[in-house]
């Protein structure tokens, strides 16, 4: 799969990023709103552990959904390397690596949780580590977008801001509800805006020189 992605043109890689991200958003929405809504999620880890044990099959579907999303995240990371390589090959590689580390850590964590190698508490720590790499990925993606010269600077700015809101959100800091909504809007809109822009403008992106 990696070789197929690396052989993509910049235009096709941009299309892959856009479609993969939109599909992942749809899957996450289904998992969160229709599957995980049946579990006690926020705050009470003990209650969550009991719910997982009582609803194993439903939890399995949720894990499968998130696994697909994480695979899509890996594909997005590889395709973004192609999109960003005309700007700076080293930074493009670093940006992709952070996303692949995030996806890899969470996939390993999910498998360990399902096989009961780790507890819900331990998985929460694994997930936090993965999210740190994701926030670093978003920051680097924003920096590359801002400096590339072919991606709108406003998208770069939004992504950089989003990287900090991700960190704040992941460490579960206490903020007023209104401010939390603002954070969630920034987090959701930054990557979505980039994905839509890449789909629309894919044919105007610079061509990679091997």
Tab-separated table of C-alpha atoms in Angstrom:
chain	number	residue	atom	x	y	z
A	1	UNK	CA	0.000	0.000	0.000
A	2	UNK	CA	2.827	2.369	0.903
A	3	UNK	CA	4.488	1.896	-2.503
A	4	UNK	CA	1.179	2.545	-4.290
A	5	UNK	CA	0.698	5.807	-2.378
A	6	UNK	CA	4.276	6.961	-2.962
A	7	UNK	CA	3.737	6.424	-6.699
A	8	UNK	CA	0.746	8.781	-6.713
A	9	UNK	CA	0.918	12.160	-8.406
A	10	UNK	CA	0.477	15.224	-6.202
A	11	UNK	CA	-3.019	15.676	-7.619
A	12	UNK	CA	-4.099	12.116	-6.835
A	13	UNK	CA	-2.475	12.242	-3.395
A	14	UNK	CA	-4.480	15.398	-2.609
A	15	UNK	CA	-7.651	13.582	-3.652
A	16	UNK	CA	-6.754	10.645	-1.410
A	17	UNK	CA	-6.232	12.979	1.569
A	18	UNK	CA	-9.555	14.732	1.005
A	19	UNK	CA	-11.674	11.619	0.485
A	20	UNK	CA	-9.991	9.601	3.264
A	21	UNK	CA	-10.519	12.414	5.778
A	22	UNK	CA	-14.186	12.906	4.884
A	23	UNK	CA	-14.841	9.139	5.064
A	24	UNK	CA	-13.094	8.974	8.450
A	25	UNK	CA	-15.293	11.807	9.763
A	26	UNK	CA	-18.407	9.897	8.683
A	27	UNK	CA	-17.201	6.702	10.397
A	28	UNK	CA	-16.239	8.523	13.601
A	29	UNK	CA	-19.660	10.194	13.688
A	30	UNK	CA	-21.410	6.825	13.332
A	31	UNK	CA	-19.226	5.197	15.995
A	32	UNK	CA	-19.554	8.081	18.465
A	33	UNK	CA	-23.252	8.818	17.975
A	34	UNK	CA	-24.661	5.319	17.452
A	35	UNK	CA	-22.246	2.877	19.088
A	36	UNK	CA	-20.328	4.601	21.864
A	37	UNK	CA	-23.479	6.499	22.845
A	38	UNK	CA	-24.476	3.201	24.498
A	39	UNK	CA	-21.512	3.410	26.857
A	40	UNK	CA	-20.770	5.609	29.850
A	41	UNK	CA	-17.897	7.583	28.336
A	42	UNK	CA	-16.729	10.791	29.981
A	43	UNK	CA	-15.125	10.952	33.375
A	44	UNK	CA	-16.099	7.641	34.991
A	45	UNK	CA	-13.515	5.113	33.807
A	46	UNK	CA	-14.825	2.395	36.138
A	47	UNK	CA	-18.328	2.684	34.678
A	48	UNK	CA	-16.862	2.583	31.182
A	49	UNK	CA	-14.962	-0.619	32.005
A	50	UNK	CA	-18.171	-2.240	33.297
A	51	UNK	CA	-20.091	-1.184	30.189
A	52	UNK	CA	-17.403	-2.602	27.897
A	53	UNK	CA	-17.603	-5.943	29.697
A	54	UNK	CA	-21.410	-5.983	29.501
A	55	UNK	CA	-21.605	-4.977	25.815
A	56	UNK	CA	-18.684	-6.804	24.249
A	57	UNK	CA	-20.182	-7.167	20.756
A	58	UNK	CA	-21.151	-3.511	20.501
A	59	UNK	CA	-17.734	-2.491	21.761
A	60	UNK	CA	-16.175	-4.754	19.114
A	61	UNK	CA	-18.001	-2.890	16.341
A	62	UNK	CA	-16.824	0.423	17.799
A	63	UNK	CA	-13.216	-0.816	17.906
A	64	UNK	CA	-13.494	-2.061	14.310
A	65	UNK	CA	-14.784	1.355	13.241
A	66	UNK	CA	-11.960	3.190	14.972
A	67	UNK	CA	-9.426	0.751	13.505
A	68	UNK	CA	-10.649	1.624	10.008
A	69	UNK	CA	-10.349	5.326	10.889
A	70	UNK	CA	-6.778	4.825	12.103
A	71	UNK	CA	-5.897	2.964	8.897
A	72	UNK	CA	-7.329	5.912	6.969
A	73	UNK	CA	-5.205	8.199	9.171
A	74	UNK	CA	-2.123	6.254	8.089
A	75	UNK	CA	-3.115	6.628	4.436
A	76	UNK	CA	-3.686	10.366	4.966
A	77	UNK	CA	-0.232	10.701	6.535
A	78	UNK	CA	1.472	8.988	3.587
A	79	UNK	CA	-0.532	10.967	1.018
A	80	UNK	CA	0.242	14.247	2.800
A	81	UNK	CA	3.928	13.454	2.361
A	82	UNK	CA	3.367	13.519	-1.412
A	83	UNK	CA	1.351	16.754	-1.198
A	84	UNK	CA	3.921	18.563	0.963
A	85	UNK	CA	7.097	17.186	-0.632
A	86	UNK	CA	7.324	19.970	-3.288
A	87	UNK	CA	7.622	22.474	-0.423
A	88	UNK	CA	10.134	20.628	1.767
A	89	UNK	CA	10.855	16.899	1.641
A	90	UNK	CA	12.272	16.724	5.184
A	91	UNK	CA	9.367	18.564	6.817
A	92	UNK	CA	6.897	16.563	4.734
A	93	UNK	CA	8.478	13.352	6.020
A	94	UNK	CA	8.373	14.606	9.631
A	95	UNK	CA	4.722	15.636	9.287
A	96	UNK	CA	3.762	12.233	7.901
A	97	UNK	CA	5.798	10.399	10.549
A	98	UNK	CA	3.970	12.104	13.423
A	99	UNK	CA	0.597	11.022	11.999
A	100	UNK	CA	1.807	7.464	11.431
A	101	UNK	CA	3.110	7.307	15.018
A	102	UNK	CA	-0.262	8.528	16.292
A	103	UNK	CA	-2.165	5.924	14.269
A	104	UNK	CA	0.258	3.126	15.127
A	105	UNK	CA	0.189	3.808	18.858
A	106	UNK	CA	-3.611	3.895	18.971
A	107	UNK	CA	-3.983	0.736	16.865
A	108	UNK	CA	-1.612	-1.118	19.207
A	109	UNK	CA	-3.486	0.309	22.192
A	110	UNK	CA	-6.876	-0.785	20.824
A	111	UNK	CA	-5.636	-4.296	20.110
A	112	UNK	CA	-4.133	-4.517	23.603
A	113	UNK	CA	-7.422	-3.296	25.112
A	114	UNK	CA	-9.531	-5.806	23.180
A	115	UNK	CA	-7.173	-8.659	24.126
A	116	UNK	CA	-7.223	-7.382	27.728
A	117	UNK	CA	-3.463	-6.881	27.833
A	118	UNK	CA	-4.135	-3.399	29.226
A	119	UNK	CA	-6.899	-1.946	31.348
A	120	UNK	CA	-9.117	0.977	30.367
A	121	UNK	CA	-6.954	3.166	32.615
A	122	UNK	CA	-3.740	2.078	30.888
A	123	UNK	CA	-5.303	2.505	27.450
A	124	UNK	CA	-6.178	6.103	28.366
A	125	UNK	CA	-2.455	6.777	28.915
A	126	UNK	CA	-1.533	5.096	25.622
A	127	UNK	CA	-4.167	7.174	23.843
A	128	UNK	CA	-2.825	10.379	25.400
A	129	UNK	CA	0.654	9.597	24.066
A	130	UNK	CA	-0.797	9.017	20.603
A	131	UNK	CA	-2.687	12.294	20.767
A	132	UNK	CA	0.517	14.178	21.566
A	133	UNK	CA	1.970	12.920	18.278
A	134	UNK	CA	-1.269	13.876	16.519
A	135	UNK	CA	-1.071	17.426	17.869
A	136	UNK	CA	2.552	17.614	16.671
A	137	UNK	CA	1.411	16.385	13.261
A	138	UNK	CA	-1.267	19.075	13.026
A	139	UNK	CA	1.242	21.751	14.057
A	140	UNK	CA	3.762	20.636	11.417
A	141	UNK	CA	0.994	20.365	8.819
A	142	UNK	CA	-0.073	23.920	9.616
A	143	UNK	CA	3.506	25.194	9.461
A	144	UNK	CA	4.079	23.526	6.073
A	145	UNK	CA	0.770	24.862	4.749
A	146	UNK	CA	1.644	28.355	5.963
A	147	UNK	CA	5.088	28.347	4.370
A	148	UNK	CA	4.426	26.276	1.251
A	149	UNK	CA	3.250	29.104	-0.991
A	150	UNK	CA	0.598	26.956	-2.655
A	151	UNK	CA	-1.762	26.208	0.251
A	152	UNK	CA	-3.807	29.174	1.573
A	153	UNK	CA	-2.120	30.726	4.619
A	154	UNK	CA	-5.429	30.904	6.487
A	155	UNK	CA	-5.572	27.093	6.456
A	156	UNK	CA	-2.055	26.975	7.889
A	157	UNK	CA	-2.995	29.411	10.647
A	158	UNK	CA	-6.140	27.424	11.519
A	159	UNK	CA	-4.162	24.174	11.681
A	160	UNK	CA	-1.522	25.680	13.988
A	161	UNK	CA	-4.228	27.034	16.292
A	162	UNK	CA	-5.974	23.647	16.141
A	163	UNK	CA	-2.793	21.860	17.228
A	164	UNK	CA	-2.846	23.767	20.531
A	165	UNK	CA	-6.585	23.272	21.016
A	166	UNK	CA	-6.062	19.519	20.500
A	167	UNK	CA	-3.511	19.468	23.320
A	168	UNK	CA	-5.817	21.446	25.599
A	169	UNK	CA	-8.728	19.160	24.738
A	170	UNK	CA	-6.734	15.949	25.211
A	171	UNK	CA	-5.361	16.862	28.645
A	172	UNK	CA	-8.981	17.447	29.693
A	173	UNK	CA	-8.379	20.947	31.037
A	174	UNK	CA	-11.357	22.671	32.604
A	175	UNK	CA	-12.703	25.497	30.428
A	176	UNK	CA	-16.107	27.148	30.132
A	177	UNK	CA	-18.512	25.238	27.884
A	178	UNK	CA	-18.630	28.047	25.318
A	179	UNK	CA	-14.852	28.013	24.975
A	180	UNK	CA	-14.861	24.220	24.628
A	181	UNK	CA	-17.341	24.535	21.746
A	182	UNK	CA	-15.036	27.058	20.071
A	183	UNK	CA	-12.110	24.635	20.464
A	184	UNK	CA	-14.135	21.807	18.906
A	185	UNK	CA	-15.163	23.983	15.959
A	186	UNK	CA	-11.530	24.939	15.312
A	187	UNK	CA	-10.399	21.307	15.580
A	188	UNK	CA	-13.100	20.092	13.235
A	189	UNK	CA	-12.927	22.865	10.651
A	190	UNK	CA	-9.146	23.099	10.143
A	191	UNK	CA	-8.578	19.643	8.634
A	192	UNK	CA	-11.970	19.634	6.916
A	193	UNK	CA	-11.200	22.929	5.199
A	194	UNK	CA	-7.810	21.602	4.074
A	195	UNK	CA	-9.415	18.403	2.764
A	196	UNK	CA	-12.067	20.250	0.746
A	197	UNK	CA	-9.465	22.671	-0.618
A	198	UNK	CA	-7.201	19.795	-1.678
A	199	UNK	CA	-10.052	18.085	-3.525
A	200	UNK	CA	-11.034	21.271	-5.348
A	201	UNK	CA	-7.526	22.580	-6.088
A	202	UNK	CA	-5.680	19.270	-6.560
A	203	UNK	CA	-4.908	19.901	-10.226
A	204	UNK	CA	-3.200	23.221	-9.474
A	205	UNK	CA	-0.718	21.767	-6.957
A	206	UNK	CA	2.985	21.700	-7.853
A	207	UNK	CA	4.277	18.477	-9.383
A	208	UNK	CA	6.755	16.400	-7.413
A	209	UNK	CA	10.231	16.131	-8.857
A	210	UNK	CA	11.800	12.751	-8.078
